Coordinates of C-alpha atoms in Angstrom, one line a residue:
Chain A
M551 CA 18.1 0.0 -12.2
F552 CA 15.5 2.8 -12.1
R553 CA 12.1 1.4 -12.9
V554 CA 8.8 3.2 -12.2
R555 CA 6.6 0.4 -13.4
P556 CA 6.7 -1.6 -10.2
I557 CA 5.6 1.6 -8.3
F558 CA 2.5 1.8 -10.4
L559 CA 1.8 -1.9 -10.3
I560 CA 2.0 -1.9 -6.5
A561 CA -0.1 1.3 -6.4
G562 CA -2.7 -0.3 -8.6
T563 CA -2.8 -3.5 -6.6
T564 CA -3.2 -1.5 -3.4
I565 CA -6.1 0.5 -4.8
N566 CA -7.6 -2.8 -6.2
G567 CA -7.4 -4.4 -2.7
V568 CA -9.0 -1.5 -1.0
L569 CA -11.8 -1.2 -3.6
R570 CA -12.6 -4.9 -3.2
G571 CA -12.6 -4.6 0.6
V572 CA -15.4 -3.5 2.9
V573 CA -13.9 -0.4 4.7
L574 CA -13.8 2.0 1.8
N575 CA -17.2 1.1 0.5
V576 CA -18.9 1.3 4.0
L577 CA -17.3 4.7 4.7
L578 CA -18.2 6.0 1.3
V579 CA -21.8 5.1 1.7
L580 CA -21.7 6.6 5.2
A581 CA -20.2 9.9 3.9
A582 CA -22.7 10.0 1.0
L583 CA -25.6 9.6 3.5
M584 CA -24.1 12.3 5.7
I585 CA -23.7 14.8 2.8
I586 CA -27.3 14.2 1.7
G587 CA -28.6 14.3 5.3
A588 CA -26.7 17.4 6.4
T589 CA -27.6 19.4 3.3
S590 CA -31.3 18.4 2.9
T591 CA -32.8 20.2 5.9
S592 CA -35.7 22.3 4.9
S593 CA -35.9 24.6 7.9
L594 CA -33.1 26.8 6.7
E595 CA -33.6 30.4 5.6
P596 CA -32.8 30.9 1.9
G597 CA -29.6 32.9 2.7
A598 CA -28.3 30.2 5.0
V599 CA -28.7 27.3 2.5
R600 CA -25.5 28.0 0.6
T601 CA -23.5 28.5 3.8
T602 CA -24.8 25.3 5.4
I603 CA -24.3 23.2 2.3
V604 CA -20.7 24.4 1.7
D605 CA -19.7 24.2 5.4
A606 CA -21.2 20.8 6.0
G607 CA -20.3 19.3 2.7
L608 CA -16.7 20.3 2.7
A609 CA -16.4 19.3 6.4
I610 CA -17.8 15.8 5.7
I611 CA -15.5 15.3 2.8
A612 CA -12.5 16.4 4.9
I613 CA -13.4 14.3 8.0
L614 CA -14.5 11.1 6.2
G615 CA -11.7 11.5 3.7
A616 CA -9.2 11.6 6.6
M617 CA -10.9 8.6 8.2
I618 CA -10.7 6.6 5.0
A619 CA -7.1 7.7 4.5
I620 CA -6.2 6.5 8.0
L621 CA -8.3 3.3 8.1
T622 CA -7.1 2.1 4.7
G623 CA -3.6 3.5 5.0
F624 CA -2.6 2.0 8.3
T625 CA -2.9 -1.5 6.8
M626 CA -0.7 -0.9 3.8
I627 CA 2.8 -1.7 5.0
P628 CA 2.2 -3.4 8.4
S629 CA -0.3 -5.9 7.1
E630 CA 1.9 -6.7 4.1
V631 CA 4.7 -7.4 6.6
D632 CA 2.5 -9.3 9.1
Q633 CA 0.8 -11.4 6.4
R634 CA 4.1 -11.8 4.6
T635 CA 2.6 -10.8 1.2
V636 CA 5.6 -8.6 0.9
Y637 CA 7.9 -11.7 0.5
P638 CA 6.9 -12.7 -3.0
V639 CA 6.8 -9.1 -4.1
L640 CA 10.3 -8.2 -2.9
S641 CA 11.7 -11.5 -4.1
K642 CA 10.8 -10.2 -7.6
P643 CA 13.0 -7.5 -9.1
V644 CA 11.3 -4.9 -6.9
Q645 CA 13.3 -2.6 -4.7
R646 CA 12.1 -1.5 -1.3
W647 CA 11.9 2.2 -2.2
Q648 CA 9.6 1.2 -5.1
F649 CA 7.4 -0.8 -2.7
V650 CA 7.1 2.2 -0.3
L651 CA 6.4 4.7 -3.1
G652 CA 3.9 2.2 -4.6
K653 CA 2.0 2.1 -1.4
F654 CA 2.0 5.9 -1.2
F655 CA 0.7 6.3 -4.7
G656 CA -1.9 3.6 -3.9
A657 CA -3.0 5.8 -1.0
I658 CA -3.1 8.8 -3.3
G659 CA -5.3 6.9 -5.7
I660 CA -7.7 5.9 -2.8
N661 CA -7.8 9.5 -1.7
G662 CA -8.6 10.6 -5.2
I663 CA -11.4 8.1 -5.5
T664 CA -12.8 9.2 -2.1
V665 CA -12.6 12.9 -2.7
G666 CA -13.8 12.5 -6.3
M667 CA -16.9 10.5 -5.6
L668 CA -17.9 12.6 -2.6
S669 CA -17.3 15.8 -4.5
V670 CA -19.5 14.8 -7.4
L671 CA -22.3 14.1 -4.9
F672 CA -21.6 17.4 -3.1
F673 CA -21.6 19.4 -6.3
L674 CA -24.8 17.7 -7.3
V675 CA -26.5 18.6 -4.0
Y676 CA -25.2 22.2 -4.2
F677 CA -26.5 22.6 -7.8
L678 CA -29.9 21.2 -6.9
K679 CA -30.2 23.5 -3.8
V680 CA -28.5 26.7 -4.9
H681 CA -29.1 26.3 -8.7
S682 CA -25.6 27.4 -9.7
F683 CA -22.1 26.2 -9.5
D684 CA -19.3 28.0 -7.6
W685 CA -15.8 27.3 -8.9
K686 CA -14.4 28.1 -5.4
L687 CA -15.9 24.8 -4.2
L688 CA -13.6 23.0 -6.7
F689 CA -10.6 24.7 -5.1
G690 CA -11.9 23.7 -1.7
V691 CA -12.0 20.0 -2.5
V692 CA -8.6 20.2 -4.2
M693 CA -7.2 21.5 -1.0
I694 CA -8.9 18.7 1.0
F695 CA -7.3 16.2 -1.4
A696 CA -3.9 17.9 -0.9
Q697 CA -4.4 17.6 2.9
L698 CA -5.1 13.9 2.5
V699 CA -2.1 13.3 0.3
I700 CA 0.2 14.8 3.0
L701 CA -1.6 12.8 5.7
S702 CA -1.1 9.6 3.6
G703 CA 2.6 10.4 3.3
L704 CA 2.8 10.6 7.1
I705 CA 0.8 7.4 7.5
V706 CA 3.2 5.6 5.2
F707 CA 6.1 7.0 7.1
F708 CA 4.8 5.9 10.5
S709 CA 3.7 2.5 9.2
T710 CA 7.3 1.6 8.1
F711 CA 8.3 1.3 11.8
M712 CA 5.1 1.3 13.9
S713 CA 2.4 -1.4 14.5
W714 CA -0.9 -0.8 12.8
I715 CA -2.5 0.4 16.1
G716 CA 0.3 2.8 16.7
T717 CA 0.0 4.1 13.2
I718 CA -3.8 4.7 13.6
I719 CA -3.4 6.6 16.9
V720 CA -0.5 8.8 15.8
S721 CA -2.1 9.6 12.4
M722 CA -5.4 10.6 14.1
I723 CA -3.6 12.8 16.7
I724 CA -1.6 14.5 13.9
W725 CA -4.6 15.0 11.8
F726 CA -6.5 16.4 14.8
L727 CA -3.7 18.7 15.9
G728 CA -2.9 19.8 12.4
N729 CA -6.5 20.9 12.1
S730 CA -6.2 22.8 15.4
S731 CA -3.0 24.6 14.5
Q732 CA -4.5 28.1 15.3
F733 CA -5.8 26.8 18.7
L734 CA -2.3 25.4 19.5
A735 CA -0.7 28.7 18.6
D736 CA -3.1 30.6 20.8
M737 CA -2.5 28.1 23.6
A738 CA 1.2 28.6 23.3
E739 CA 0.8 32.3 23.3
H740 CA -1.8 32.9 26.0
G741 CA -3.2 29.6 27.2
T742 CA -0.6 28.6 29.7
K743 CA 1.5 30.3 32.3
S744 CA 4.2 27.6 32.4
E745 CA 7.0 28.4 30.0
I746 CA 7.8 24.7 29.5
S747 CA 4.3 23.8 28.4
S748 CA 4.1 26.9 26.3
A749 CA 7.4 25.9 24.6
I750 CA 6.2 22.3 24.1
T751 CA 2.9 23.5 22.6
K752 CA 4.9 25.8 20.2
V753 CA 7.2 22.9 19.1
V754 CA 4.2 20.6 18.5
Q755 CA 2.4 23.4 16.6
K756 CA 5.4 24.1 14.4
L757 CA 6.3 20.4 13.9
I758 CA 2.9 19.1 12.8
P759 CA 1.7 20.1 9.3
N760 CA -0.8 23.0 9.4
F761 CA -3.8 21.3 7.9
Q762 CA -6.0 24.1 9.2
A763 CA -4.2 26.6 6.8
M764 CA -5.2 24.3 3.9
D765 CA -8.9 24.3 4.9
L766 CA -10.4 27.0 2.7
R767 CA -14.0 26.4 4.0
Y768 CA -14.1 29.7 6.0
A769 CA -12.7 31.7 3.2
I770 CA -15.2 30.2 0.7
V771 CA -18.3 30.3 3.1
Q772 CA -17.6 33.9 4.3
L773 CA -16.8 35.0 0.7
K774 CA -13.5 36.3 1.9
V775 CA -11.9 35.6 -1.4
S776 CA -13.5 36.4 -4.8
T777 CA -10.8 35.7 -7.4
P778 CA -8.8 32.6 -8.2
G779 CA -5.6 34.6 -7.6
E780 CA -6.7 35.3 -4.0
L781 CA -7.5 31.7 -3.3
F782 CA -4.2 30.6 -4.8
D783 CA -2.4 33.1 -2.6
A784 CA -4.2 31.8 0.4
A785 CA -3.2 28.2 -0.5
L786 CA 0.3 28.6 -1.7
V787 CA 2.3 28.7 1.5
P788 CA 0.5 25.9 3.3
L789 CA 0.7 23.8 0.1
G790 CA 4.4 24.5 -0.2
V791 CA 5.0 23.6 3.5
G792 CA 2.9 20.5 3.1
V793 CA 4.9 19.3 0.1
L794 CA 8.1 19.8 2.1
Y795 CA 6.6 17.7 4.9
L796 CA 5.6 15.0 2.3
I797 CA 9.1 14.8 0.8
I798 CA 10.7 14.5 4.2
A799 CA 8.2 11.9 5.4
L800 CA 8.6 9.8 2.2
A801 CA 12.4 10.1 2.3
L802 CA 12.5 8.9 5.9
A803 CA 10.0 6.1 5.1
V804 CA 12.2 4.8 2.3
L805 CA 15.3 5.0 4.4
I806 CA 13.7 3.1 7.4
F807 CA 12.1 0.5 5.2
N808 CA 15.3 0.0 3.3
Y809 CA 17.0 -1.2 6.5
R810 CA 14.1 -3.0 8.0
E811 CA 14.4 -6.8 8.4
L812 CA 11.4 -8.6 7.1
Chain B
M1271 CA 32.7 -33.2 11.4
G1272 CA 31.8 -29.5 11.0
A1273 CA 35.1 -28.5 9.4
T1274 CA 34.9 -31.4 7.0
A1275 CA 31.3 -30.5 6.2
T1276 CA 32.4 -26.9 5.4
E1277 CA 35.2 -28.1 3.2
Q1278 CA 32.8 -30.4 1.4
A1279 CA 30.1 -27.7 1.0
V1280 CA 32.5 -25.0 -0.4
S1281 CA 33.1 -26.4 -3.8
P1282 CA 36.2 -25.3 -5.7
P1283 CA 35.7 -21.9 -7.4
V1284 CA 33.7 -22.5 -10.5
T1285 CA 32.6 -19.6 -12.7
A1286 CA 29.1 -21.0 -13.0
S1287 CA 28.3 -20.6 -9.3
V1288 CA 24.7 -19.4 -9.0
V1289 CA 24.7 -19.0 -5.2
E1290 CA 27.7 -18.2 -3.2
I1291 CA 27.6 -18.0 0.6
R1292 CA 30.8 -17.2 2.5
N1293 CA 31.1 -17.2 6.2
L1294 CA 27.5 -16.1 6.7
S1295 CA 26.4 -15.4 10.2
K1296 CA 23.1 -14.0 11.4
T1297 CA 22.5 -13.0 15.0
Y1298 CA 19.2 -11.7 16.2
R1299 CA 19.6 -9.2 19.1
L1300 CA 16.8 -9.4 21.6
M1301 CA 16.0 -7.3 24.6
M1302 CA 18.1 -7.4 27.7
G1303 CA 21.3 -8.0 25.6
K1304 CA 20.2 -11.5 24.6
E1305 CA 21.3 -12.9 21.3
I1306 CA 20.2 -15.7 19.1
H1307 CA 22.7 -17.1 16.6
A1308 CA 20.4 -18.1 13.8
V1309 CA 23.2 -18.9 11.4
S1310 CA 26.9 -19.3 12.2
D1311 CA 29.7 -19.2 9.7
L1312 CA 27.9 -20.9 6.9
S1313 CA 29.7 -21.3 3.6
L1314 CA 28.3 -23.0 0.6
T1315 CA 28.0 -22.7 -3.2
I1316 CA 25.4 -23.9 -5.6
E1317 CA 26.5 -24.5 -9.1
K1318 CA 24.5 -24.0 -12.3
G1319 CA 22.1 -26.9 -13.0
E1320 CA 22.5 -28.3 -9.5
T1321 CA 19.6 -29.3 -7.2
F1322 CA 20.8 -28.3 -3.8
A1323 CA 18.9 -29.0 -0.6
I1324 CA 19.2 -27.5 2.8
V1325 CA 17.7 -29.7 5.5
G1326 CA 17.4 -29.3 9.2
P1327 CA 14.9 -29.3 12.1
N1328 CA 12.9 -26.2 13.0
G1329 CA 15.1 -23.3 14.1
S1330 CA 18.2 -24.7 12.3
G1331 CA 18.6 -21.5 10.2
K1332 CA 17.2 -22.8 6.9
T1333 CA 14.6 -20.1 6.5
T1334 CA 16.9 -17.3 7.7
T1335 CA 19.5 -18.4 5.1
M1336 CA 16.8 -18.3 2.4
K1337 CA 15.6 -14.9 3.5
I1338 CA 19.1 -13.5 3.4
L1339 CA 19.5 -14.9 -0.1
L1340 CA 16.4 -13.0 -1.1
G1341 CA 17.4 -9.8 0.5
L1342 CA 14.6 -9.9 3.1
L1343 CA 17.1 -10.1 6.0
F1344 CA 20.6 -8.7 6.2
P1345 CA 23.6 -10.8 7.3
T1346 CA 25.4 -9.9 10.5
S1347 CA 28.6 -10.9 8.8
G1348 CA 29.7 -12.8 5.7
E1349 CA 28.9 -12.5 2.1
V1350 CA 26.0 -13.7 0.0
S1351 CA 25.7 -13.4 -3.7
L1352 CA 23.4 -14.6 -6.4
F1353 CA 24.7 -14.7 -10.0
G1354 CA 27.7 -12.8 -8.8
K1355 CA 25.6 -9.9 -7.4
P1356 CA 24.9 -9.1 -3.8
A1357 CA 21.7 -10.6 -2.4
G1358 CA 18.7 -8.4 -3.0
D1359 CA 20.1 -6.9 -6.2
P1360 CA 17.2 -6.5 -8.7
S1361 CA 19.2 -7.8 -11.6
S1362 CA 19.8 -11.1 -9.8
Q1363 CA 16.2 -11.2 -8.4
A1364 CA 14.9 -11.1 -12.0
R1365 CA 16.5 -14.5 -12.5
V1366 CA 15.1 -16.0 -9.3
G1367 CA 11.7 -17.7 -8.7
Y1368 CA 10.7 -18.2 -5.1
L1369 CA 8.1 -20.3 -3.5
P1370 CA 7.5 -19.2 0.1
E1371 CA 7.0 -21.8 2.9
A1372 CA 3.3 -20.8 3.4
P1373 CA 1.8 -19.2 0.4
Y1374 CA 1.6 -15.5 1.2
F1375 CA -0.4 -13.9 -1.6
Y1376 CA -2.9 -11.1 -2.1
E1377 CA -6.2 -12.8 -1.1
F1378 CA -8.4 -10.5 -3.2
L1379 CA -6.7 -11.4 -6.5
N1380 CA -7.7 -14.5 -8.5
G1381 CA -5.1 -16.9 -9.8
R1382 CA -4.8 -15.3 -13.2
E1383 CA -4.6 -11.8 -11.8
L1384 CA -1.9 -12.9 -9.4
L1385 CA 0.3 -14.4 -12.1
H1386 CA -0.2 -11.2 -14.3
L1387 CA 0.9 -9.0 -11.4
Y1388 CA 4.0 -11.0 -10.6
G1389 CA 4.8 -11.4 -14.3
K1390 CA 4.5 -7.6 -14.8
L1391 CA 6.8 -7.0 -11.8
C1392 CA 9.3 -9.2 -13.6
D1393 CA 8.9 -7.2 -16.8
V1394 CA 7.6 -10.2 -18.8
P1395 CA 6.3 -8.8 -22.1
E1396 CA 2.4 -8.6 -22.2
D1397 CA 2.0 -11.1 -25.1
V1398 CA 4.4 -13.6 -23.6
L1399 CA 2.8 -13.1 -20.1
A1400 CA -0.7 -13.9 -21.4
Q1401 CA 0.5 -17.2 -22.9
R1402 CA 2.7 -18.1 -20.1
T1403 CA 0.0 -17.5 -17.5
E1404 CA -2.4 -19.9 -19.2
A1405 CA 0.4 -22.5 -19.6
L1406 CA 1.3 -22.2 -16.0
L1407 CA -2.3 -22.4 -14.8
K1408 CA -2.6 -25.5 -16.8
M1409 CA 0.6 -27.0 -15.5
V1410 CA -0.5 -26.6 -11.9
D1411 CA -4.0 -27.7 -12.8
L1412 CA -5.7 -24.5 -11.9
H1413 CA -6.9 -23.5 -15.4
E1414 CA -10.4 -24.7 -14.9
R1415 CA -11.3 -24.1 -11.2
G1416 CA -8.7 -21.7 -9.9
A1417 CA -8.0 -19.2 -12.6
D1418 CA -10.9 -16.9 -11.8
L1419 CA -11.3 -17.8 -8.1
P1420 CA -10.1 -15.4 -5.5
I1421 CA -7.0 -16.7 -3.6
R1422 CA -9.0 -16.4 -0.4
A1423 CA -11.2 -19.3 -1.6
Y1424 CA -8.2 -21.5 -2.4
S1425 CA -7.5 -24.7 -0.5
R1426 CA -4.0 -25.3 1.0
G1427 CA -3.0 -27.4 -2.0
M1428 CA -4.3 -24.8 -4.5
R1429 CA -2.3 -22.1 -2.8
Q1430 CA 0.8 -24.2 -3.0
R1431 CA 0.2 -24.8 -6.7
I1432 CA -0.4 -21.1 -7.5
G1433 CA 2.8 -20.5 -5.5
I1434 CA 4.7 -22.8 -7.8
A1435 CA 3.2 -21.1 -10.9
Q1436 CA 4.1 -17.6 -9.6
A1437 CA 7.7 -18.8 -8.9
M1438 CA 7.9 -19.9 -12.6
I1439 CA 6.3 -16.8 -14.1
N1440 CA 9.7 -15.3 -15.1
E1441 CA 11.2 -18.6 -16.2
P1442 CA 13.8 -18.3 -13.5
E1443 CA 17.3 -19.7 -13.7
L1444 CA 17.3 -20.3 -10.0
L1445 CA 14.3 -21.7 -8.3
I1446 CA 14.1 -21.4 -4.5
L1447 CA 11.5 -23.7 -3.0
D1448 CA 10.9 -23.4 0.8
E1449 CA 9.1 -26.5 2.1
P1450 CA 7.5 -27.2 -1.3
T1451 CA 5.3 -30.1 -0.2
N1452 CA 4.3 -28.5 3.1
G1453 CA 0.7 -29.3 4.0
L1454 CA 0.0 -31.1 0.8
D1455 CA -1.9 -34.4 0.5
P1456 CA -0.1 -37.4 -0.9
I1457 CA -1.3 -36.7 -4.5
G1458 CA -0.2 -33.1 -4.2
T1459 CA 3.1 -34.2 -2.8
V1460 CA 3.7 -36.6 -5.7
Q1461 CA 2.7 -33.8 -8.2
V1462 CA 5.2 -31.4 -6.6
R1463 CA 7.9 -34.0 -6.6
Q1464 CA 7.3 -34.7 -10.3
F1465 CA 7.5 -30.9 -11.0
I1466 CA 10.8 -30.7 -9.2
L1467 CA 12.2 -33.7 -11.1
E1468 CA 11.0 -32.2 -14.4
Q1469 CA 12.8 -28.9 -13.6
K1470 CA 15.9 -30.9 -12.7
R1471 CA 15.6 -32.7 -16.0
Q1472 CA 15.5 -29.4 -17.8
G1473 CA 18.7 -28.4 -16.0
R1474 CA 17.2 -25.6 -13.8
T1475 CA 19.2 -24.7 -10.7
M1476 CA 17.2 -25.4 -7.6
L1477 CA 17.6 -24.7 -3.9
L1478 CA 15.2 -26.7 -1.8
C1479 CA 14.6 -26.2 1.8
S1480 CA 12.8 -29.1 3.5
H1481 CA 12.5 -31.2 6.6
L1482 CA 11.1 -34.1 4.6
L1483 CA 14.3 -35.9 4.0
S1484 CA 12.9 -38.7 1.9
E1485 CA 11.7 -36.1 -0.6
V1486 CA 15.1 -34.4 -0.7
E1487 CA 16.9 -37.7 -1.0
A1488 CA 14.9 -38.5 -4.2
V1489 CA 15.7 -35.2 -6.0
A1490 CA 18.8 -33.4 -4.6
D1491 CA 22.3 -33.7 -6.0
R1492 CA 23.9 -32.2 -2.8
V1493 CA 22.5 -31.7 0.6
A1494 CA 23.6 -29.5 3.5
I1495 CA 22.4 -30.4 7.0
L1496 CA 22.0 -27.4 9.3
H1497 CA 21.5 -27.7 13.0
R1498 CA 21.2 -24.8 15.3
G1499 CA 22.6 -22.5 12.7
Q1500 CA 25.6 -24.5 11.9
L1501 CA 26.5 -26.7 8.9
I1502 CA 27.1 -30.1 10.4
A1503 CA 27.2 -32.2 7.2
A1504 CA 27.2 -31.5 3.5
G1505 CA 27.9 -33.2 0.3
P1506 CA 26.3 -35.4 -2.4
V1507 CA 23.5 -37.6 -1.2
S1508 CA 25.5 -40.7 -2.2
E1509 CA 28.3 -39.6 0.2
L1510 CA 26.0 -38.6 3.0
V1511 CA 24.2 -41.9 2.8
P1512 CA 26.9 -44.5 2.5
E1513 CA 26.2 -47.8 0.8
S1514 CA 24.9 -50.4 3.2
Q1515 CA 27.2 -53.3 4.3
V1516 CA 24.3 -55.1 5.8
W1517 CA 22.6 -58.0 4.0
Q1518 CA 19.2 -59.2 5.3
L1519 CA 18.1 -62.8 4.7
V1520 CA 14.6 -63.9 5.4
A1521 CA 14.1 -67.7 5.8
T1522 CA 11.4 -70.1 6.8
E1523 CA 11.1 -73.8 7.7
L1524 CA 14.1 -73.7 10.0
S1525 CA 14.1 -76.1 13.0
R1526 CA 15.1 -75.2 16.5
E1527 CA 18.4 -77.0 15.9
A1528 CA 18.9 -75.1 12.8
I1529 CA 18.3 -71.8 14.6
G1530 CA 20.7 -73.0 17.3
A1531 CA 23.3 -73.7 14.7
L1532 CA 22.9 -70.1 13.2
K1533 CA 23.4 -68.7 16.7
D1534 CA 26.5 -70.9 17.2
A1535 CA 27.8 -69.4 13.9
G1536 CA 27.4 -65.9 15.5
L1537 CA 24.6 -64.8 13.2
A1538 CA 22.0 -63.7 15.9
P1539 CA 18.8 -64.5 14.0
D1540 CA 15.5 -62.6 14.8
I1541 CA 12.7 -65.1 15.1
H1542 CA 9.1 -64.0 14.2
G1543 CA 7.1 -67.3 14.4
D1544 CA 8.1 -69.3 11.4
V1545 CA 10.0 -66.5 9.9
V1546 CA 13.7 -66.0 10.7
I1547 CA 15.5 -62.8 9.8
I1548 CA 19.3 -62.9 9.7
R1549 CA 21.4 -59.8 9.4
A1550 CA 24.9 -60.3 8.0
H1551 CA 27.4 -57.5 8.3
S1552 CA 29.8 -58.7 5.6
L1553 CA 29.8 -60.8 2.5
D1554 CA 31.6 -63.6 4.3
E1555 CA 28.8 -63.6 7.0
T1556 CA 26.2 -63.5 4.2
Y1557 CA 27.7 -66.6 2.5
A1558 CA 27.9 -68.3 5.9
A1559 CA 24.3 -67.6 6.6
L1560 CA 23.2 -68.8 3.2
G1561 CA 25.2 -72.0 3.7
Q1562 CA 23.6 -72.6 7.1
V1563 CA 20.1 -72.0 5.8
R1564 CA 20.7 -74.5 2.9
D1565 CA 22.5 -77.1 5.1
Q1566 CA 19.7 -77.0 7.8
G1567 CA 17.0 -77.5 5.2
G1568 CA 15.5 -74.1 5.5
Q1569 CA 13.7 -72.2 2.7
L1570 CA 15.3 -68.8 1.7
V1571 CA 12.4 -66.3 1.0
E1572 CA 14.3 -63.1 0.4
I1573 CA 17.7 -61.6 0.4
T1574 CA 18.0 -57.8 0.5
R1575 CA 20.5 -55.0 1.2
P1576 CA 18.5 -52.3 3.1
Q1577 CA 19.9 -48.9 2.4
P1578 CA 20.2 -46.4 5.2
T1579 CA 18.1 -43.3 4.5
L1580 CA 19.1 -39.7 4.6
E1581 CA 16.8 -39.4 7.5
E1582 CA 18.8 -41.9 9.5
Q1583 CA 22.1 -40.1 8.6
F1584 CA 20.5 -36.8 9.5
L1585 CA 19.3 -38.1 12.9
K1586 CA 22.8 -39.6 13.4
A1587 CA 24.5 -36.3 12.5
V1588 CA 22.2 -34.2 14.6
G1589 CA 22.4 -36.7 17.5
E1590 CA 26.2 -36.6 17.4
E1591 CA 26.2 -32.8 17.3
D1592 CA 23.8 -32.7 20.3
L1593 CA 25.9 -35.2 22.2
R1594 CA 29.1 -33.2 21.4
R1595 CA 27.5 -30.0 22.6
T1596 CA 26.2 -31.6 25.8
V1597 CA 29.7 -32.9 26.5
D1598 CA 31.2 -29.5 25.8
T1599 CA 28.7 -27.9 28.2
L1600 CA 29.4 -30.5 30.9
K1601 CA 33.1 -30.0 30.5
K1602 CA 32.7 -26.2 30.8
S1603 CA 30.5 -26.5 33.8
T1604 CA 32.9 -29.0 35.5
G1605 CA 35.8 -26.7 34.7
K1606 CA 34.0 -23.8 36.4
K1607 CA 33.2 -25.8 39.5
K1608 CA 36.9 -26.9 39.8
K1609 CA 37.9 -23.2 39.6

């Protein structure tokens, strides 16, 4: 019996629960204040205004977005199991894979709300300061959203078998290392004399999704790309790899949760 | 007793079996190779329209059995089916309503939203769902205060009532109620009992799990007693609770001589001031006691036939089982020492 309705009902309930909670709202207010604060400094030279706003704005959306994804995502499956709210749901005609995917789509919805709201604020600040709109910024926030979707897939995967604290720690480490992919590659190449640690660093760098490659801030700020085609080319490979990671993480999450005793 | 109980519990194959459990065992494997046998070789069937109760003390395997039925746990061995489909199959889940032991619901939703969510998960059509939600809220008396109140603000009784409503949202053919009166005040308990009796009257199949035997006794057609994961007794309540052979006579105005005469007749009266209680263990003894009371000039106040309760039978069965296990353990340890 293939039904998609339960997936969206569970996703909707997940989003509803997070919206009515405190965490998302507090972090959104914090992020909004940070965007306004970081971009409203008056001591900047006219040429540096655009650079600072783009750099700080996108960085805040990416960092706070990841924090929100982790802090709302880790509770999704572990708290449903701990508080046993999963019992009445799974006693209805809902299959476990539908529940896992519902949680994932709920996370996507929360990421969408987070990135959407902060982006609107960011574009508004940019327009007020620079008096124009740069379409590349839109591409930048879409890539941040894609990064968060992949991160959420990993969070859902870890939360099917880890405790909530384990899920937070591992997700934060992965997000941090994924955003330091180039540093890890350099470390593996030149940073260590030990072959073993070099090999381990290489494995970690290859295993963890390369979030850094999806961060187009540098390309946008330094005006390294000027056409949509160039931006698309820059994003295509990391996006493809990210989607592959996502599919594997969700397939494993469904498999593990299917055999988990509740 | 175990073998007999199993034979009694496994009814002859009837096509209308709603629940079928065959040789179900569930073992939890802990660290250091330790194992806990939560359920051992349990077999039972529940027929259409039947009210079946599983009773037993904490840790007897009741909840484990229910969780396996709902597909939340997996059996170590044995087979479990609902409506002829394996446990957890969505097509059979669609025909089941489940009230968990403690109500585990989304705290941020209000009563109406909760029923809408579960109704939609069961594919109840929108127009039907709207009407049914209001009817159920009214049935559980939450239509005025609880419908728009978040679950987090609900009292224990309100949670139990919304739990009953959500279990009924898909008009299930099988209703599984885990400790339905748990934590309720006397009024709430009576209301839930009335609800169960109403469902029974309507012919709905029900599986109750409870430790309140008086409650089960009043509503169940058949009862299975679990103890330490094993079925130790099962059958209709009337069979588990045999008809009493004891008659109790209450008399007053009996002199010392009269009491002496009762004792001489082997009737062993209990004396509580002016009141004398005589327990007769057969009809002949009862007639003899009645004659003595009349002949000695006493006044007969009451004559009753106190029925043993399911609770007494349960304690007896569990006590016998514990005694048998203790003897087995002692025999084993004595055997080892001899070796």
